[in-house]
Short mmCIF file of C-alpha atoms in Angstrom, two decimals:
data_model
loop_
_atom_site.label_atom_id
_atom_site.label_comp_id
_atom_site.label_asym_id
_atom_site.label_seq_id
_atom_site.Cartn_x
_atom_site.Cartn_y
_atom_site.Cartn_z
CA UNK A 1 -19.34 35.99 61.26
CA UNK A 2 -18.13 34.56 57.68
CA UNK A 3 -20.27 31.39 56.92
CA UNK A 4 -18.08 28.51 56.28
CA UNK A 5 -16.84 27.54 53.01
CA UNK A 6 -18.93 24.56 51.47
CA UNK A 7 -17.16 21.33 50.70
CA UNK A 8 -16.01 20.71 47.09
CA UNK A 9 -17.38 17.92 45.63
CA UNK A 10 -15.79 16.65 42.94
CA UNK A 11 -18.23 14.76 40.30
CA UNK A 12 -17.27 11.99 37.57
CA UNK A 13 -19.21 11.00 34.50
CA UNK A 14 -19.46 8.08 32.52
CA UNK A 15 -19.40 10.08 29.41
CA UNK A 16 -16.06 11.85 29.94
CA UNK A 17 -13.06 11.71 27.27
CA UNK A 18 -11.62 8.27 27.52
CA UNK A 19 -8.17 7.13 26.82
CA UNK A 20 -7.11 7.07 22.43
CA UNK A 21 -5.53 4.35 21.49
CA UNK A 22 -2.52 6.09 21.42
CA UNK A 23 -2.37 6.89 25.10
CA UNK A 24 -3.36 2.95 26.04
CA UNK A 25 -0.90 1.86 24.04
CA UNK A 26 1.63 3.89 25.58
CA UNK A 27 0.58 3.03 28.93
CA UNK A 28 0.56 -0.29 27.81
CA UNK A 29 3.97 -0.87 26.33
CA UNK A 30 5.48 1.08 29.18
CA UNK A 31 3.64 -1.30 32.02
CA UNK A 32 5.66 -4.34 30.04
CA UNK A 33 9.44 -2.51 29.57
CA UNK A 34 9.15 -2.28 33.41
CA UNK A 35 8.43 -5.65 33.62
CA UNK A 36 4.52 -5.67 34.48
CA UNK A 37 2.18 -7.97 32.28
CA UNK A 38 -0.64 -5.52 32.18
CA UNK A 39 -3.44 -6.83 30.11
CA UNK A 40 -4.42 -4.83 27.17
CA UNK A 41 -8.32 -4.67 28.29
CA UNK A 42 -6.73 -3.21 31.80
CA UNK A 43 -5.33 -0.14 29.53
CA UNK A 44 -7.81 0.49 26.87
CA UNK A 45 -10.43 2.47 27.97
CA UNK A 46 -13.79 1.75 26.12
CA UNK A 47 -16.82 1.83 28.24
CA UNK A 48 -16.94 4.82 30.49
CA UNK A 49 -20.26 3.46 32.24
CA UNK A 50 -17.93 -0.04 33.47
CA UNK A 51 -15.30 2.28 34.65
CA UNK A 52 -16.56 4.35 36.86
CA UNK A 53 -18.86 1.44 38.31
CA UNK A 54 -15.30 -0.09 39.31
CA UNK A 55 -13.95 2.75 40.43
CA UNK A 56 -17.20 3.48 42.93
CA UNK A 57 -16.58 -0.38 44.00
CA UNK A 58 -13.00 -0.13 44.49
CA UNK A 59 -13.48 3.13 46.45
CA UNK A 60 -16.44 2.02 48.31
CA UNK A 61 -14.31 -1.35 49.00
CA UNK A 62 -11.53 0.63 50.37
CA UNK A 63 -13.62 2.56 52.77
CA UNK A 64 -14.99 -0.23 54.46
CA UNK A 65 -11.36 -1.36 55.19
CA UNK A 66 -10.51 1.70 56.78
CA UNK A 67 -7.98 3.33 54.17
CA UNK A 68 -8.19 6.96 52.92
CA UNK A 69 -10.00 7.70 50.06
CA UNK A 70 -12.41 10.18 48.98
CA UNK A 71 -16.02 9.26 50.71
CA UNK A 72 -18.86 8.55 47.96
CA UNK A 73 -21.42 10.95 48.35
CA UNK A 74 -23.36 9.31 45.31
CA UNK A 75 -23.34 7.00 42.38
CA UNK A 76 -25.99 6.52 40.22
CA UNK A 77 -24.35 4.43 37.23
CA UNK A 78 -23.76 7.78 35.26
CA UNK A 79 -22.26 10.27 37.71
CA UNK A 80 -19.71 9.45 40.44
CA UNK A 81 -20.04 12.60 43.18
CA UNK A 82 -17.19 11.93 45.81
CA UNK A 83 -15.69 14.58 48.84
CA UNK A 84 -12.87 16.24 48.75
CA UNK A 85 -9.68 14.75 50.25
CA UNK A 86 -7.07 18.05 50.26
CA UNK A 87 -4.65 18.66 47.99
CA UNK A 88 -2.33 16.68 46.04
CA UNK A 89 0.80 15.50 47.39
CA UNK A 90 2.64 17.15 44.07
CA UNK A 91 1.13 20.51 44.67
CA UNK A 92 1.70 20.58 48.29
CA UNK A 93 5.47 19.31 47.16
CA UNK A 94 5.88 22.18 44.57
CA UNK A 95 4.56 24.93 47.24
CA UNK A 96 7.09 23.44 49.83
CA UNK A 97 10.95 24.87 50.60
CA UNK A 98 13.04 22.30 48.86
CA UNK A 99 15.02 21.80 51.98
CA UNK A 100 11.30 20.22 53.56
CA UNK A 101 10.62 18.02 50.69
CA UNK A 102 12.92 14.77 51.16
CA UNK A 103 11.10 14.31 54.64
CA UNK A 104 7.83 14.70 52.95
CA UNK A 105 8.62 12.69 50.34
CA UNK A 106 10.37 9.31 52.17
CA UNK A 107 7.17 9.87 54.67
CA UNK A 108 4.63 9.27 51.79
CA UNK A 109 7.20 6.07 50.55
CA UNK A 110 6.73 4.78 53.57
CA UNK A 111 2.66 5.13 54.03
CA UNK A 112 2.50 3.36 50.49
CA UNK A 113 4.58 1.09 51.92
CA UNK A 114 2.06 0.39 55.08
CA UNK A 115 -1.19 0.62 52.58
CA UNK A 116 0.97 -2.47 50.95
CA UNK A 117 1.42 -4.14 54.17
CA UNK A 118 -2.80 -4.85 55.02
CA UNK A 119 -2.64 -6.10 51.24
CA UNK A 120 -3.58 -2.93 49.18
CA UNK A 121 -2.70 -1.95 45.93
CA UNK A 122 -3.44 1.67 44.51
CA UNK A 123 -2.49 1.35 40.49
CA UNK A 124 -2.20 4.83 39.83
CA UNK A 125 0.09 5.73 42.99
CA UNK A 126 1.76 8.98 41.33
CA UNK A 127 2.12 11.90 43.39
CA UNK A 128 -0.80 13.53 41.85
CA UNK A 129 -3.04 10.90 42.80
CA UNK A 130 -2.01 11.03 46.75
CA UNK A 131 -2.98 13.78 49.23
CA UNK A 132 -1.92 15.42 52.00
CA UNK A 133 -3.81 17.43 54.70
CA UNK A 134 -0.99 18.32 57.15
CA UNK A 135 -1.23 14.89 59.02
CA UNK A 136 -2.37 12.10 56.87
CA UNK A 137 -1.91 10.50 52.90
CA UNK A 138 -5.08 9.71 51.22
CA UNK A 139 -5.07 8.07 47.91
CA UNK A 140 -7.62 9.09 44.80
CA UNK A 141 -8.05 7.59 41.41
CA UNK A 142 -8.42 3.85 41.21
CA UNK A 143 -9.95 3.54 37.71
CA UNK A 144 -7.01 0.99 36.47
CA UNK A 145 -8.12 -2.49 36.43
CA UNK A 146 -5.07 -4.33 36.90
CA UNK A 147 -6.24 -6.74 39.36
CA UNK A 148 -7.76 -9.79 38.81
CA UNK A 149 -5.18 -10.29 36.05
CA UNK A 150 -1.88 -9.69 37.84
CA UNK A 151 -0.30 -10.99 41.01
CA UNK A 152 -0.65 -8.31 43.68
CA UNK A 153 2.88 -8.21 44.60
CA UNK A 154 3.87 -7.00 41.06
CA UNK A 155 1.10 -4.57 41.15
CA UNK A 156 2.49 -3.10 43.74
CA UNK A 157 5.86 -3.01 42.64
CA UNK A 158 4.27 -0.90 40.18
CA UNK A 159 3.04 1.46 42.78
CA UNK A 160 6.18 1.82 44.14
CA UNK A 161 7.84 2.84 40.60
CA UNK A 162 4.76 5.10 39.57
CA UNK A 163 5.81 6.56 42.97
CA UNK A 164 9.04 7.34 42.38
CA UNK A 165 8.90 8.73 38.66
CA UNK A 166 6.09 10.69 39.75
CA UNK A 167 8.91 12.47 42.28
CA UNK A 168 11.72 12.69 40.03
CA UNK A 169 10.92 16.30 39.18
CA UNK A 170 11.89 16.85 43.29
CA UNK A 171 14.67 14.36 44.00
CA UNK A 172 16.44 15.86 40.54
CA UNK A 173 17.56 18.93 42.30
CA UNK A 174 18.44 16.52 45.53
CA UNK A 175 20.79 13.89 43.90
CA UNK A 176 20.72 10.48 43.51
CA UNK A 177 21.01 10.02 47.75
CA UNK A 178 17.30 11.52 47.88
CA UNK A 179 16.25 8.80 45.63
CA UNK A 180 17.97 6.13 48.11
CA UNK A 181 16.28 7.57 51.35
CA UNK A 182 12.87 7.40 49.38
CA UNK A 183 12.98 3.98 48.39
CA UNK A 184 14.89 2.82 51.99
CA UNK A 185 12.13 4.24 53.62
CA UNK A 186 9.60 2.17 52.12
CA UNK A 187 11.06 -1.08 52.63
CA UNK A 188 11.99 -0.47 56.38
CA UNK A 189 8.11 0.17 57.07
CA UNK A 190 7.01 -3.04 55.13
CA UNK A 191 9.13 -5.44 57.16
CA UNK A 192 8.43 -4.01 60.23
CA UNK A 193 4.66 -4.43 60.04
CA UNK A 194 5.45 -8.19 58.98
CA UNK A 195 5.45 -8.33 55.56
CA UNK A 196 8.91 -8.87 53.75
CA UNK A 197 8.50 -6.95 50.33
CA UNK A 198 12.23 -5.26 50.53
CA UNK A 199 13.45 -8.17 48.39
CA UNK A 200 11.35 -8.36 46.37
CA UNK A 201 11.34 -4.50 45.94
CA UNK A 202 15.51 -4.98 45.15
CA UNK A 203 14.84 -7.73 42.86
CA UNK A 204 12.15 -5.88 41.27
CA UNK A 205 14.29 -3.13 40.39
CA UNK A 206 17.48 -5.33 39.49
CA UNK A 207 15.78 -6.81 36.90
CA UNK A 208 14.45 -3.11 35.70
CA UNK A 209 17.87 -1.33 36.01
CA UNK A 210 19.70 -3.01 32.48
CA UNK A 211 16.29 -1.45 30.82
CA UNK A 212 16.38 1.39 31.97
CA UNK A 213 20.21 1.99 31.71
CA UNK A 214 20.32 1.10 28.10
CA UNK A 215 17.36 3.55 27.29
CA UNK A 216 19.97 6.48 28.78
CA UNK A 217 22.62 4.88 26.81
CA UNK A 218 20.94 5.04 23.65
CA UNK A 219 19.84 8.58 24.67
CA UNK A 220 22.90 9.75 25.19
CA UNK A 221 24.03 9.24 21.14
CA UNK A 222 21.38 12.37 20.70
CA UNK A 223 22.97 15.97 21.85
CA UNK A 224 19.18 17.17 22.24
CA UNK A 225 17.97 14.06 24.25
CA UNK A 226 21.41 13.93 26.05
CA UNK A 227 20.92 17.52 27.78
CA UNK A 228 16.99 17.51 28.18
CA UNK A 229 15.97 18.01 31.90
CA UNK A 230 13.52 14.52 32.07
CA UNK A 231 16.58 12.44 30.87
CA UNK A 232 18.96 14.37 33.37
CA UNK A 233 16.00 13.23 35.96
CA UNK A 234 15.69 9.63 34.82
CA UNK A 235 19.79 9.29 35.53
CA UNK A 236 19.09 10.56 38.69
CA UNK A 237 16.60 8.45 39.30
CA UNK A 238 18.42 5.43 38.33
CA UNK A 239 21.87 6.59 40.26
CA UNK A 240 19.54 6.04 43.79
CA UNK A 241 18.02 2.83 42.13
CA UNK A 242 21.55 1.21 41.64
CA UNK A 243 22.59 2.35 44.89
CA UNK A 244 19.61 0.45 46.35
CA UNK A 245 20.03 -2.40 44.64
CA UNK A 246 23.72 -2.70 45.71
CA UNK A 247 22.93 -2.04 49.18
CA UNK A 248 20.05 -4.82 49.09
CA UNK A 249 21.86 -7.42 47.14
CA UNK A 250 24.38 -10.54 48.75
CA UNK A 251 28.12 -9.18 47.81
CA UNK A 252 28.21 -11.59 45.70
CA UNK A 253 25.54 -10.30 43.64
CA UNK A 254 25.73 -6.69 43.83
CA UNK A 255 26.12 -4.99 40.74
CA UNK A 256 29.73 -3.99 39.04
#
């Protein structure tokens, strides 16, 4: 009889690479095109020590509410040892028929959208940061400070969108109706668990569409931008967006 396989543990440090300045100001001037305030100390990344101390309080937080996250199986101040949660939502995605990936996909939409619901908020809610064991979502990663500083509706807004970039790589080959279904399905589950964040979902993205139109525009007056594959994403991306936005909007507002 084969002994069983021991559980990973996955271990963080406080004296791991941090973010250059380069990356946090990237982060950083993306987080305001989009229309979040982010603070500049929520982006740059300067004492490893205070952020993995709010990572093992966020985590630890999180727990005793009942969500999914890895357990903490120690934390001394240094080192940050935490179990293993299975495998990432994007590399279950990339293993999985294309056909099986929509329903995959508006499923975990929808499970942010319930983690919103009993007032959470991930920061980080790319598809690399969310699991998937066959039955449930679990969520990893919560170094970014971005609350107290923001209101938590906005920061979740900003889940939603990390969401959805984070997938564009998938919906792409599915068209701009797979982008729809993804963001229809999390608004659905929010309102019916009693908490109306579909408008301000559509209004959040209203406002974002103009910006992100005009950076395809401008785009498009470079042949080698034009034709590359994460542009071609992006207009998908924004296709399901506008159609969402229409759909959610009074006739009177929808867009031309």
């Amino acid at each position: 009889m084969n002994p069983s396989p021991s559980p990973k543990i996955w271990t963080k440090t406080a004296d791991r690479p941090l973010r250059s300045m380069g990356k946090s100001l990237s982060i950083w001037l993306f987080a305001h095109f989009v229309g979040v305030a982010v603070p500049w100390r929520a982006v740059r990344q300067t004492d490893g020590a205070a952020l993995l101390a709010f990572e093992h309080e966020r985590l630890m937080a999180l727990a005793a509410a009942g969500e999914r996250v890895p357990p903490v199986l120690g934390f001394d101040g240094f080192a940050l040892q935490t179990g293993d949660i299975g495998p990432t939502l994007d590399h279950v995605l990339h293993r999985m028929p294309e056909p099986e990936r929509l329903a995959l996909m508006c499923a975990a939409s929808a499970d942010l959208a319930a983690f919103h619901a009993r007032g959470q908020w991930h920061g980080g809610a790319q598809a690399r940061n969310l699991t998937w064991d066959g039955r449930h979502f679990a969520r990893l990663d919560f170094e970014e400070r971005l609350q107290p500083g923001l209101p938590l509706a906005t920061v979740q807004m900003y889940d939603v969108l990390q969401l959805l970039l984070s997938l564009a790589r998938y919906l792409d080959v599915l068209g701009s109706q797979a982008v729809l279904a993804v963001l229809r399905a999390y608004s659905p589950s929010a309102e019916a668990r009693g908490v109306s964040t579909a408008p301000d979902l559509s209004e959040f993205l209203r406002r974002l569409l103009p910006r992100l139109l005009l950076v395809s525009r401008m785009a498009a007056w470079s042949s080698r931008l034009d034709g590359s594959r994460e542009l071609m994403r992006l207009r998908t991306v924004l296709e399901g967006i506008a159609a969402f936005v229409r759909q959610s909007q009074p006739a009177a507002q929808t867009l031309n």
